[in-house]
Coordinates of N, CA and C in Angstrom, one line a residue:
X1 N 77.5 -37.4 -36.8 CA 77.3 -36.7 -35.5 C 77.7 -37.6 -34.4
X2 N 77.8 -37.1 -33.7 CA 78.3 -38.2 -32.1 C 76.8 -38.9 -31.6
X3 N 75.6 -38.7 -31.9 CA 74.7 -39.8 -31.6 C 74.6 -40.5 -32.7
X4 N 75.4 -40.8 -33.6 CA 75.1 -41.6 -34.4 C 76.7 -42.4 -34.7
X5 N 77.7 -42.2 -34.1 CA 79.0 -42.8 -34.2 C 79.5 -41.8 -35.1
X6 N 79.5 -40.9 -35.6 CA 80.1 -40.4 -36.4 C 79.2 -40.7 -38.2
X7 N 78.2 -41.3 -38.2 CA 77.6 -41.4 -38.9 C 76.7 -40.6 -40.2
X8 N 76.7 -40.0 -41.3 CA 75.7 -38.7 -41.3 C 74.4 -38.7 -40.9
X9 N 74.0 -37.3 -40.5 CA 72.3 -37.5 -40.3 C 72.7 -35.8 -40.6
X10 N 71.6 -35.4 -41.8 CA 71.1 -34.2 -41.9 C 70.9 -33.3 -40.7
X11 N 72.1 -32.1 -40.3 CA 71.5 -30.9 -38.9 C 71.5 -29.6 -40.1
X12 N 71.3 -29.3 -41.3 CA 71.0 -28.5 -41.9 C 70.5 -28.2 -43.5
X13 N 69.6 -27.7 -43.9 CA 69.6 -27.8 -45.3 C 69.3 -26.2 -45.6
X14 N 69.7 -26.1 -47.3 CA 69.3 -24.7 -47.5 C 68.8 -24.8 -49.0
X15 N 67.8 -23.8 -49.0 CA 66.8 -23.9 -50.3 C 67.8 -22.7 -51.4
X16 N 67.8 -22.4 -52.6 CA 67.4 -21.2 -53.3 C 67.9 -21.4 -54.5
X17 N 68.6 -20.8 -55.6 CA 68.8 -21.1 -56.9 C 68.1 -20.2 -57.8
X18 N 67.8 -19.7 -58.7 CA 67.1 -19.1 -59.5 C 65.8 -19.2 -59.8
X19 N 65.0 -20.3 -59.2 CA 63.9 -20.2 -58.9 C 63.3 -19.1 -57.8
X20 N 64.6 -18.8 -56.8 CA 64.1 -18.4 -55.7 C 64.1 -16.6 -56.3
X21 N 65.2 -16.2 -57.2 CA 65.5 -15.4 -57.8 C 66.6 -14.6 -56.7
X22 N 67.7 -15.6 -56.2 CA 68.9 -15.0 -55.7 C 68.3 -15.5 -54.0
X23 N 67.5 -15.7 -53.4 CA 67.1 -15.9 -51.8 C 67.4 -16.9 -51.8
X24 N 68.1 -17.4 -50.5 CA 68.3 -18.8 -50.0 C 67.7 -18.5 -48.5
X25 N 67.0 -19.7 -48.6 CA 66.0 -20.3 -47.1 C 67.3 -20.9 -46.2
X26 N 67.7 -21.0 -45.3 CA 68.2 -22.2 -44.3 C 67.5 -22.7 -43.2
X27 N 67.5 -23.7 -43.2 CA 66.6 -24.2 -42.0 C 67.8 -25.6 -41.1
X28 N 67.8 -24.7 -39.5 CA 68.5 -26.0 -39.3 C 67.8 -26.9 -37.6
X29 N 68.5 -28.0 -36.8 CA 68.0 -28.6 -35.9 C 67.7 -27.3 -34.9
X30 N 66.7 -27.9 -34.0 CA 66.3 -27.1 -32.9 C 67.3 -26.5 -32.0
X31 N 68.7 -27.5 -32.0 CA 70.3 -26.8 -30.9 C 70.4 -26.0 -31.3
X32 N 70.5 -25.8 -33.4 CA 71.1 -24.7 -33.8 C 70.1 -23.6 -33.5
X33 N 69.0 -23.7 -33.5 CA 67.8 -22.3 -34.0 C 67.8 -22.0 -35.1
X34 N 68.4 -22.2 -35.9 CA 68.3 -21.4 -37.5 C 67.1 -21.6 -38.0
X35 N 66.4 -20.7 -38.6 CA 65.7 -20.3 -39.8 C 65.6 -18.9 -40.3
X36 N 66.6 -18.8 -41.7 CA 67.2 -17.4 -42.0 C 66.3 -17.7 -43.2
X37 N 66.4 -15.9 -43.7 CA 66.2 -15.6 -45.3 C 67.1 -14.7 -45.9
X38 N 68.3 -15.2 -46.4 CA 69.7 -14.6 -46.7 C 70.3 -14.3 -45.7
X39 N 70.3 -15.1 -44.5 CA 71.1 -14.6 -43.4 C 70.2 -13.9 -42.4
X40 N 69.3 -13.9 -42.1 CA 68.3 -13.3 -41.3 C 67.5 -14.0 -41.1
X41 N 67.0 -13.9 -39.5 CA 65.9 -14.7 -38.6 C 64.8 -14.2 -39.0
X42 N 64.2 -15.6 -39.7 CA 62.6 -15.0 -39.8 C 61.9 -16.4 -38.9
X43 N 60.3 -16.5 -38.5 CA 59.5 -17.2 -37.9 C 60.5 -17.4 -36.9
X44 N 60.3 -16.3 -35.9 CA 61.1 -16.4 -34.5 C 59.8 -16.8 -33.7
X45 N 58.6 -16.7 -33.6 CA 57.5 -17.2 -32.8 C 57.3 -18.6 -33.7
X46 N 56.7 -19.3 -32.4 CA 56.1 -20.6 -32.5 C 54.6 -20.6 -32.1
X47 N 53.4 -20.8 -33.1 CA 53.7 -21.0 -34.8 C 53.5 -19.3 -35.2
X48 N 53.7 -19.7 -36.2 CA 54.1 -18.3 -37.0 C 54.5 -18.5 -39.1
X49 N 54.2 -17.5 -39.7 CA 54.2 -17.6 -40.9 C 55.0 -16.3 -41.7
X50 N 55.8 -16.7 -42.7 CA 56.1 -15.6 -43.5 C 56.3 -15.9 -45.5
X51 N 55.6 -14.6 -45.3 CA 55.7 -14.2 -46.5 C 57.1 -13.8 -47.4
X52 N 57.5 -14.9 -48.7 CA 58.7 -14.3 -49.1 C 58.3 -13.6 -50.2
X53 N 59.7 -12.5 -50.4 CA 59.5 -11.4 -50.8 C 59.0 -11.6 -52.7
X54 N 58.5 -10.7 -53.2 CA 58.4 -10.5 -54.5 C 57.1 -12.0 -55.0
X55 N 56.3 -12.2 -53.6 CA 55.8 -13.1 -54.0 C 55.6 -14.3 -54.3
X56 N 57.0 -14.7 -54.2 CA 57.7 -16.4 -54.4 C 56.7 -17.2 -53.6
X57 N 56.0 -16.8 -52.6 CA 55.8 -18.1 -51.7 C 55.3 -17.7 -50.3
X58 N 55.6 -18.9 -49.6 CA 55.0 -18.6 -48.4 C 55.7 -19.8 -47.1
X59 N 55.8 -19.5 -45.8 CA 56.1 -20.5 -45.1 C 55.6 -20.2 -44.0
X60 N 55.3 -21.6 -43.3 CA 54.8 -22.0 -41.9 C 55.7 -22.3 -41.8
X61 N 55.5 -22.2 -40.1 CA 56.1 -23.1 -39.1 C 55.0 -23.7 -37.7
X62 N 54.7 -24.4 -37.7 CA 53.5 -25.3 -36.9 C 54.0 -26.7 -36.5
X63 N 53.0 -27.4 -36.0 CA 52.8 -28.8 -35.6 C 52.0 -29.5 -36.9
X64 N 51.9 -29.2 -38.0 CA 51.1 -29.5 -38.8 C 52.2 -29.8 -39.7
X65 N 51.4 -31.3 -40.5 CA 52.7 -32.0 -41.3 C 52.7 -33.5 -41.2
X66 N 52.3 -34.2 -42.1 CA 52.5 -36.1 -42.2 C 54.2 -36.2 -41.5
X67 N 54.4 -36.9 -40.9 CA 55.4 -37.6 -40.5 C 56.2 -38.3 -41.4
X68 N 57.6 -38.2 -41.8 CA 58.5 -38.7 -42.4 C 58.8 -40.3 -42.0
X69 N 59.0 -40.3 -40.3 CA 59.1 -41.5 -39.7 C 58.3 -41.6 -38.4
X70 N 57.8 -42.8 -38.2 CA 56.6 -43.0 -37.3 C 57.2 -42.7 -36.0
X71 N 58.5 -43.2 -35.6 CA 58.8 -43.2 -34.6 C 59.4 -41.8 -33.5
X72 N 59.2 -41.0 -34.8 CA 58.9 -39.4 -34.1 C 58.1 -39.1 -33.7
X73 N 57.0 -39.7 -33.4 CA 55.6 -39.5 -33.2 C 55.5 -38.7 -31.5
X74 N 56.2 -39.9 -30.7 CA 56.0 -38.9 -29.5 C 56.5 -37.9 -29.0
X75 N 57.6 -37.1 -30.0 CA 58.3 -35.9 -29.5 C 57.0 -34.7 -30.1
X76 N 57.2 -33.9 -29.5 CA 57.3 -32.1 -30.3 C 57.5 -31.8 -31.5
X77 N 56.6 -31.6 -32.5 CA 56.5 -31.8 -33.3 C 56.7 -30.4 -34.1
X78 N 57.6 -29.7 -34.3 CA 58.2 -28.4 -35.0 C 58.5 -28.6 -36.4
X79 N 57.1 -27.9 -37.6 CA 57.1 -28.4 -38.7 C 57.5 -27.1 -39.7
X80 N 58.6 -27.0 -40.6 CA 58.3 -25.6 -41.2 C 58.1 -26.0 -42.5
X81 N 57.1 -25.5 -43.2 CA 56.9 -25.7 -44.6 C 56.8 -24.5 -46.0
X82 N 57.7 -25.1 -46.4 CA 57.5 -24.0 -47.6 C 56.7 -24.2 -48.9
X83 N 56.3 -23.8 -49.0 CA 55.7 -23.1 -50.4 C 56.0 -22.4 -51.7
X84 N 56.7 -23.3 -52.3 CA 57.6 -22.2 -53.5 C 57.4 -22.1 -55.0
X85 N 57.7 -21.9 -55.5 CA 57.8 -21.7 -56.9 C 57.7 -22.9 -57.8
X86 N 57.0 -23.0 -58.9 CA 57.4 -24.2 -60.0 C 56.3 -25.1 -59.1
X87 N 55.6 -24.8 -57.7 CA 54.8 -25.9 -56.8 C 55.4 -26.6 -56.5
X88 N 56.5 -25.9 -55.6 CA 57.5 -27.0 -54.9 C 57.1 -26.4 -53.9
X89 N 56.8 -28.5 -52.7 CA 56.6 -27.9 -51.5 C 57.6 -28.9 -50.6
X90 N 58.6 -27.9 -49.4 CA 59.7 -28.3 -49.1 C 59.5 -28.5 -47.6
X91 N 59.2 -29.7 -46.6 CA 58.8 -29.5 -45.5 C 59.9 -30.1 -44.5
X92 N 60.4 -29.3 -43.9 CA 61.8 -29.6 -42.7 C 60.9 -29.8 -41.1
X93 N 61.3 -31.5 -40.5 CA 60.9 -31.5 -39.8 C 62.3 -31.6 -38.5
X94 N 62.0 -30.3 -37.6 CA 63.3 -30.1 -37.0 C 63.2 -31.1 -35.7
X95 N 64.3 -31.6 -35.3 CA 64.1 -32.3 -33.8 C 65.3 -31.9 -33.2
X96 N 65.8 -32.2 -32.1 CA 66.7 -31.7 -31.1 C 68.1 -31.6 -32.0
X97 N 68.6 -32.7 -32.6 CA 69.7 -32.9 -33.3 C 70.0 -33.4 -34.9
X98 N 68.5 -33.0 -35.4 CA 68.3 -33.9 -36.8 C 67.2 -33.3 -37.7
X99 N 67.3 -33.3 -38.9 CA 66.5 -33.1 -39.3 C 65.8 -34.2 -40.3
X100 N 64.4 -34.2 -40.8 CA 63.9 -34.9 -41.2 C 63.6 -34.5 -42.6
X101 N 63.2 -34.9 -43.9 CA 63.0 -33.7 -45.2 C 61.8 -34.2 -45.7
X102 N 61.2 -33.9 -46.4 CA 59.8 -34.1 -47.9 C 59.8 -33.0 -48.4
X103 N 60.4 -33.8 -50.2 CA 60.1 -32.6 -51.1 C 59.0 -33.4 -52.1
X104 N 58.3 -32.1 -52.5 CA 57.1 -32.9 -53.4 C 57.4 -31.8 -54.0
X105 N 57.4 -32.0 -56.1 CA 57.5 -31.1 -56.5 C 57.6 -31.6 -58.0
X106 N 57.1 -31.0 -58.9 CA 57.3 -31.6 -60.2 C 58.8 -32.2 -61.1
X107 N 58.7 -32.9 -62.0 CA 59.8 -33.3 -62.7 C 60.2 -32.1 -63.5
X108 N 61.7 -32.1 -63.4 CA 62.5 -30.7 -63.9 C 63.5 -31.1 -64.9
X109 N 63.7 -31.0 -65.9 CA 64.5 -31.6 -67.1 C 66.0 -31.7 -66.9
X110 N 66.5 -32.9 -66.4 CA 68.2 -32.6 -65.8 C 68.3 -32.7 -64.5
X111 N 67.4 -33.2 -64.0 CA 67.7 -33.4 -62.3 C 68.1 -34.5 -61.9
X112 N 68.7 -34.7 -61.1 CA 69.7 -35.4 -60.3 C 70.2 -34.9 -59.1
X113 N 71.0 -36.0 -57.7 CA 71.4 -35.7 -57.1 C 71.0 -37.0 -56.4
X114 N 71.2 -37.0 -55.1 CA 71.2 -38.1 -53.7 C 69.7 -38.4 -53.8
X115 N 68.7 -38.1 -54.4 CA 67.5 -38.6 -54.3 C 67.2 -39.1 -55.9
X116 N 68.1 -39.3 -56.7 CA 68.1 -39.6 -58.3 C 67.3 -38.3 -58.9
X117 N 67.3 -39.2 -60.0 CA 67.1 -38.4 -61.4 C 65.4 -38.0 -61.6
X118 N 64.6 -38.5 -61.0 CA 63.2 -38.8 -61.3 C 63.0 -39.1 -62.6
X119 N 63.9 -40.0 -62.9 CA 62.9 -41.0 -64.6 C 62.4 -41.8 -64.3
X120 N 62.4 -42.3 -63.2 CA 61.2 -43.8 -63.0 C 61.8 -44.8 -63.8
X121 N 63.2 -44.6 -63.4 CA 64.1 -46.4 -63.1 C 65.2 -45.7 -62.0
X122 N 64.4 -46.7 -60.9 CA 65.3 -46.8 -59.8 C 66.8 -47.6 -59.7
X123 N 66.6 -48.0 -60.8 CA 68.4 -49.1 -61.4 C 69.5 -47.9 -61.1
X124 N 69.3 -47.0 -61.7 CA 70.4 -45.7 -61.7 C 70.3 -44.7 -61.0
X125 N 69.6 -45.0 -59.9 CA 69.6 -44.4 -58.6 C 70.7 -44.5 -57.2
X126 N 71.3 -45.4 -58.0 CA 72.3 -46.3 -56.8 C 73.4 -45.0 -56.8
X127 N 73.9 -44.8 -55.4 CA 75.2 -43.5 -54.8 C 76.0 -43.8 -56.6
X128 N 76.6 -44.6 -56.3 CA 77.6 -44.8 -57.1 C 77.3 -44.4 -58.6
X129 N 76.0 -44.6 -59.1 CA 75.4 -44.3 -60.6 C 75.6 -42.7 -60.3
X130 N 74.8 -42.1 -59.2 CA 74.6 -40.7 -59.1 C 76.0 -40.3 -58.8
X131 N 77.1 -40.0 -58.4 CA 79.0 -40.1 -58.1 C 79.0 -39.7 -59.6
X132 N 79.0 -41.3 -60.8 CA 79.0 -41.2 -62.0 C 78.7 -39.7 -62.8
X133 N 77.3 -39.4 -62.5 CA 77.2 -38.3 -63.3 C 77.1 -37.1 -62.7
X134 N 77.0 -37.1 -61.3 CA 77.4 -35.0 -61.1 C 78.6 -35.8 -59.8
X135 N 79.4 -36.4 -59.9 CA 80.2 -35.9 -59.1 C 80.0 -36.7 -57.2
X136 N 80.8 -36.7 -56.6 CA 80.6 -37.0 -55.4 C 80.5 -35.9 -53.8
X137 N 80.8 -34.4 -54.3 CA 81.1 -33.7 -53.5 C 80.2 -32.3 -53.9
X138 N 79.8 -31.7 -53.4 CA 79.0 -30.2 -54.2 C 80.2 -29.3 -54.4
X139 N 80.5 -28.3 -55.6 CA 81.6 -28.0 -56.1 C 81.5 -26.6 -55.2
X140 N 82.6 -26.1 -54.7 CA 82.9 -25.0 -54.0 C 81.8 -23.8 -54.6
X141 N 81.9 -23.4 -55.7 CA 81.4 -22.8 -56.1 C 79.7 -22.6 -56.1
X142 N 79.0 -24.0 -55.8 CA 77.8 -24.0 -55.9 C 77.4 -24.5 -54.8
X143 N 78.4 -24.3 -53.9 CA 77.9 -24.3 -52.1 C 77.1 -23.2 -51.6
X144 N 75.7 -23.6 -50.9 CA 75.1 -22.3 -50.8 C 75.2 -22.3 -48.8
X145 N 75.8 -22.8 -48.7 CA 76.0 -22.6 -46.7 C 77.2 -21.9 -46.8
X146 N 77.2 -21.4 -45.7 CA 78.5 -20.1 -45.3 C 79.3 -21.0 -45.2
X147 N 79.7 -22.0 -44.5 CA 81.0 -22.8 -44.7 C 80.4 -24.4 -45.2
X148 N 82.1 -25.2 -45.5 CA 81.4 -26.3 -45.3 C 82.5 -27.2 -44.0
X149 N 81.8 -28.1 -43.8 CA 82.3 -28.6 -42.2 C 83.0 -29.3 -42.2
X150 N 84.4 -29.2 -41.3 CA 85.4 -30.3 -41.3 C 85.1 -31.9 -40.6
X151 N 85.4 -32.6 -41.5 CA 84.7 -34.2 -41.8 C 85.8 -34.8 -40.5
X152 N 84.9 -35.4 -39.4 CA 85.8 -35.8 -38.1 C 85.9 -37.3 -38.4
X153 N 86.5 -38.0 -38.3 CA 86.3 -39.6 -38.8 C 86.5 -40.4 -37.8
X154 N 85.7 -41.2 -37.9 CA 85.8 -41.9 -36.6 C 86.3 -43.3 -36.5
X155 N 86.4 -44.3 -35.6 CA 86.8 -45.6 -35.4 C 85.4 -47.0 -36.0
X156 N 84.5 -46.0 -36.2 CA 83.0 -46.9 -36.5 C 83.5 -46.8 -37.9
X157 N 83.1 -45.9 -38.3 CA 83.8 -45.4 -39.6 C 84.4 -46.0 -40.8
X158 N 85.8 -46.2 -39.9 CA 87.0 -46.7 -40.3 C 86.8 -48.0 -40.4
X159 N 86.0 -48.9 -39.4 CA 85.6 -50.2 -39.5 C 84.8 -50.3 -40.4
X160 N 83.4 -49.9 -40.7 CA 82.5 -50.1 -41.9 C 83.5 -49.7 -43.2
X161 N 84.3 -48.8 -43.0 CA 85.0 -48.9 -44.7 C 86.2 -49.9 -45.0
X162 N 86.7 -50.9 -43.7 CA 87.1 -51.6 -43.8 C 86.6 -52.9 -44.5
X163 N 85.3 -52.7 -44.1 CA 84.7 -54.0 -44.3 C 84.1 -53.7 -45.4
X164 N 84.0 -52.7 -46.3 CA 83.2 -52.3 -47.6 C 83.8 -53.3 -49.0
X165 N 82.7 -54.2 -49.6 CA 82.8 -54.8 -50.0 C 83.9 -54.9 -51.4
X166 N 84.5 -55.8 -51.5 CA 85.9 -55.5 -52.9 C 85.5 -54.9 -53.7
X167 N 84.3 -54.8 -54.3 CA 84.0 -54.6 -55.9 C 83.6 -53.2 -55.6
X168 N 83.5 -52.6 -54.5 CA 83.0 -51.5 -54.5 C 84.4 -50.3 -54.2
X169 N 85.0 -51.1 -53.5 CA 86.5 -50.8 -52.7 C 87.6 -49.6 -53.4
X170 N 87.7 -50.4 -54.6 CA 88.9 -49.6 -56.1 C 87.9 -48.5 -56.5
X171 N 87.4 -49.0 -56.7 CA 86.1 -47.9 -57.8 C 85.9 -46.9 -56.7
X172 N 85.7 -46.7 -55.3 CA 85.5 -46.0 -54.3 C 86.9 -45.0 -54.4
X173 N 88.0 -45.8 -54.5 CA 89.4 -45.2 -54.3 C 89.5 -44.2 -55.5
X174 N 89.2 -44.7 -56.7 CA 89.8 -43.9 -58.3 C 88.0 -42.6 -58.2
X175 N 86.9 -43.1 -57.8 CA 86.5 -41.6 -57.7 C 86.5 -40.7 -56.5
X176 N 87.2 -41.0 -55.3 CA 87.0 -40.1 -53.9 C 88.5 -40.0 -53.8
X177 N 89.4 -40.1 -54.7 CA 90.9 -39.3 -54.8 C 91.7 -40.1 -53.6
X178 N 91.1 -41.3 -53.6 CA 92.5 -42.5 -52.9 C 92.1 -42.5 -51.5
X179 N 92.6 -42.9 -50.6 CA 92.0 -43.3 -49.3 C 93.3 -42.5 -48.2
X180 N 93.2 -41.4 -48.4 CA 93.9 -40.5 -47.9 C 93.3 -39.2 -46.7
X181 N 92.7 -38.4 -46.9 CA 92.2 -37.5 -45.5 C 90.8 -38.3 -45.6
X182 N 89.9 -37.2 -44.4 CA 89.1 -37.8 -43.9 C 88.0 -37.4 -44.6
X183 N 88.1 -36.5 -45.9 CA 87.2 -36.0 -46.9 C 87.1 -37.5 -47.8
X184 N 88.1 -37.5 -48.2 CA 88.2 -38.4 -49.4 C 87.9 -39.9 -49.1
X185 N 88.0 -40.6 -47.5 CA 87.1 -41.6 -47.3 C 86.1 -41.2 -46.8
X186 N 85.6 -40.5 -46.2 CA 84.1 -40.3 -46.2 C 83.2 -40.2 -47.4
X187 N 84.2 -39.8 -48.3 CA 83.7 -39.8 -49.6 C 83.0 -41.5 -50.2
X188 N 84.3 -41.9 -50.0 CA 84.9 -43.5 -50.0 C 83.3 -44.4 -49.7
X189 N 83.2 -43.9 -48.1 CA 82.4 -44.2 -47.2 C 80.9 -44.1 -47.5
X190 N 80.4 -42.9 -48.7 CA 79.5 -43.2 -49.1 C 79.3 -43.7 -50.6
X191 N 80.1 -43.9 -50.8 CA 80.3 -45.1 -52.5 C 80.1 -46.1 -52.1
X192 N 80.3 -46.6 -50.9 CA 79.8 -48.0 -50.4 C 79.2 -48.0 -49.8
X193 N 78.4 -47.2 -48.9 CA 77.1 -47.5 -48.0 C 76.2 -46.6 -48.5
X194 N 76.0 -45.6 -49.8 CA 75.4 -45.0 -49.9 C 73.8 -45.5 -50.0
X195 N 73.5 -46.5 -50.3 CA 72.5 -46.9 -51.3 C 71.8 -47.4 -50.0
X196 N 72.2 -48.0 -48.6 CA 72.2 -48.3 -47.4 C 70.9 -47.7 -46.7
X197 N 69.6 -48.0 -46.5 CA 68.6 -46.9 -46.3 C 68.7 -46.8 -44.8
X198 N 69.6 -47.5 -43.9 CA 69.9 -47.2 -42.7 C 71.5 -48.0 -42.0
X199 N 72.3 -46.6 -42.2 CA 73.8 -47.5 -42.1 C 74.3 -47.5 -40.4
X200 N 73.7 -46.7 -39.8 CA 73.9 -47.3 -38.2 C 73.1 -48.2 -37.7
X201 N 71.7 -48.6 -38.2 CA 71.3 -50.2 -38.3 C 72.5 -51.2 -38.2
X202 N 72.9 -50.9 -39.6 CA 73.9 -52.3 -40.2 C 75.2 -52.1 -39.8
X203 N 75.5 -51.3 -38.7 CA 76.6 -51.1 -38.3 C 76.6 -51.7 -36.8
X204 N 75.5 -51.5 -36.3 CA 75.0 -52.1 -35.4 C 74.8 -53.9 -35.2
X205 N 74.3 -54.5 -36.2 CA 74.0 -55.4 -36.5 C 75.7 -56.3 -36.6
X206 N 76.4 -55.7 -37.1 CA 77.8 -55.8 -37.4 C 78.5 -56.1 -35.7
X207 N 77.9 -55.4 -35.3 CA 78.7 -55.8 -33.6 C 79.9 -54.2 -33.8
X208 N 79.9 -53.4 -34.7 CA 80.6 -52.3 -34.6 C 79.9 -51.0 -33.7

């Protein structure tokens, strides 16, 4: 985003899959307004609650909610929580340009993704282990947002993936399809800073 150099920071997520039994949730930052259910505004009052259909569940939206990071503390506090299926509970904390996430929810046989596998070895949790086994990009097909967004690249960017360490460099190139558009190093870009628990920190610290 442009408050963050071009950097990622979560402005949307979307819930659904066959748990949900075909519904997808989207929930995005406070600029956008979004919170749909298949495409439709639900919890348009602040606070306010709905019921999803066929009994799946349930969501708030309040000031109610543990904090993700402390230093959100003094804003407005816009919390929506879901309540779903299998005892997954999904809580989006929206702020002007960002969102914040907490999923709590049991172990599911075959999971994986940007928050690992939950086997309890964090060793193969690293971007690059996770790249290894599903891939570095979500497959057209199993995109659940109406589009997906053209990747702007910027001069911060371009520097941090300059400076991304050798051993990570080739191996970055042979799985994000060579260092060619602005998909394929951004791709690049998180094979090497993925694992990074704050990369405009160390971008900063960098003098970039």
């Amino acid at each position: 985003t442009k408050f963050t150099k071009g950097l990622a920071a979560t402005n949307k997520v979307v819930v659904g899959g066959a748990f949900l039994e075909g519904h997808t949730i989207m929930v995005g930052t406070m600029e956008s307004g979004v919170i749909d259910l298949d495409g439709q505004p639900i919890l348009i009052d602040f606070p306010s609650s709905y019921t999803l259909p066929e009994g799946l569940g349930t969501i708030t939206y309040n000031e109610e909610g543990e904090l993700v990071d402390s230093a959100t503390a003094e804003w407005d506090k816009r919390i929506v929580t879901m309540h779903l299926p299998e005892n997954m509970t999904f809580t989006v904390y929206r702020w002007k340009n960002y969102l914040d996430l907490r999923i709590k929810m049991k172990k599911i046989q075959g999971m994986d993704g940007s928050c690992g596998n939950f086997n309890g070895d964090p060793d193969d949790d690293a971007t690059a282990a996770v790249f290894d086994r599903i891939g570095s990009r979500v497959p057209p097909g199993e995109n659940m947002f109406h589009h997906r967004e053209q990747v702007q690249w910027t001069d911060t960017e371009e520097e941090l993936l300059r400076r991304c360490p050798s051993e990570k460099q080739e191996p970055a190139k042979k799985k994000c399809g060579g260092y060619g558009s602005s998909a394929s190093k951004s791709c690049m870009l998180d094979y090497c800073y993925g694992s990074n628990e704050h990369t405009l920190q160390l971008a900063k610290k960098l003098g970039i």
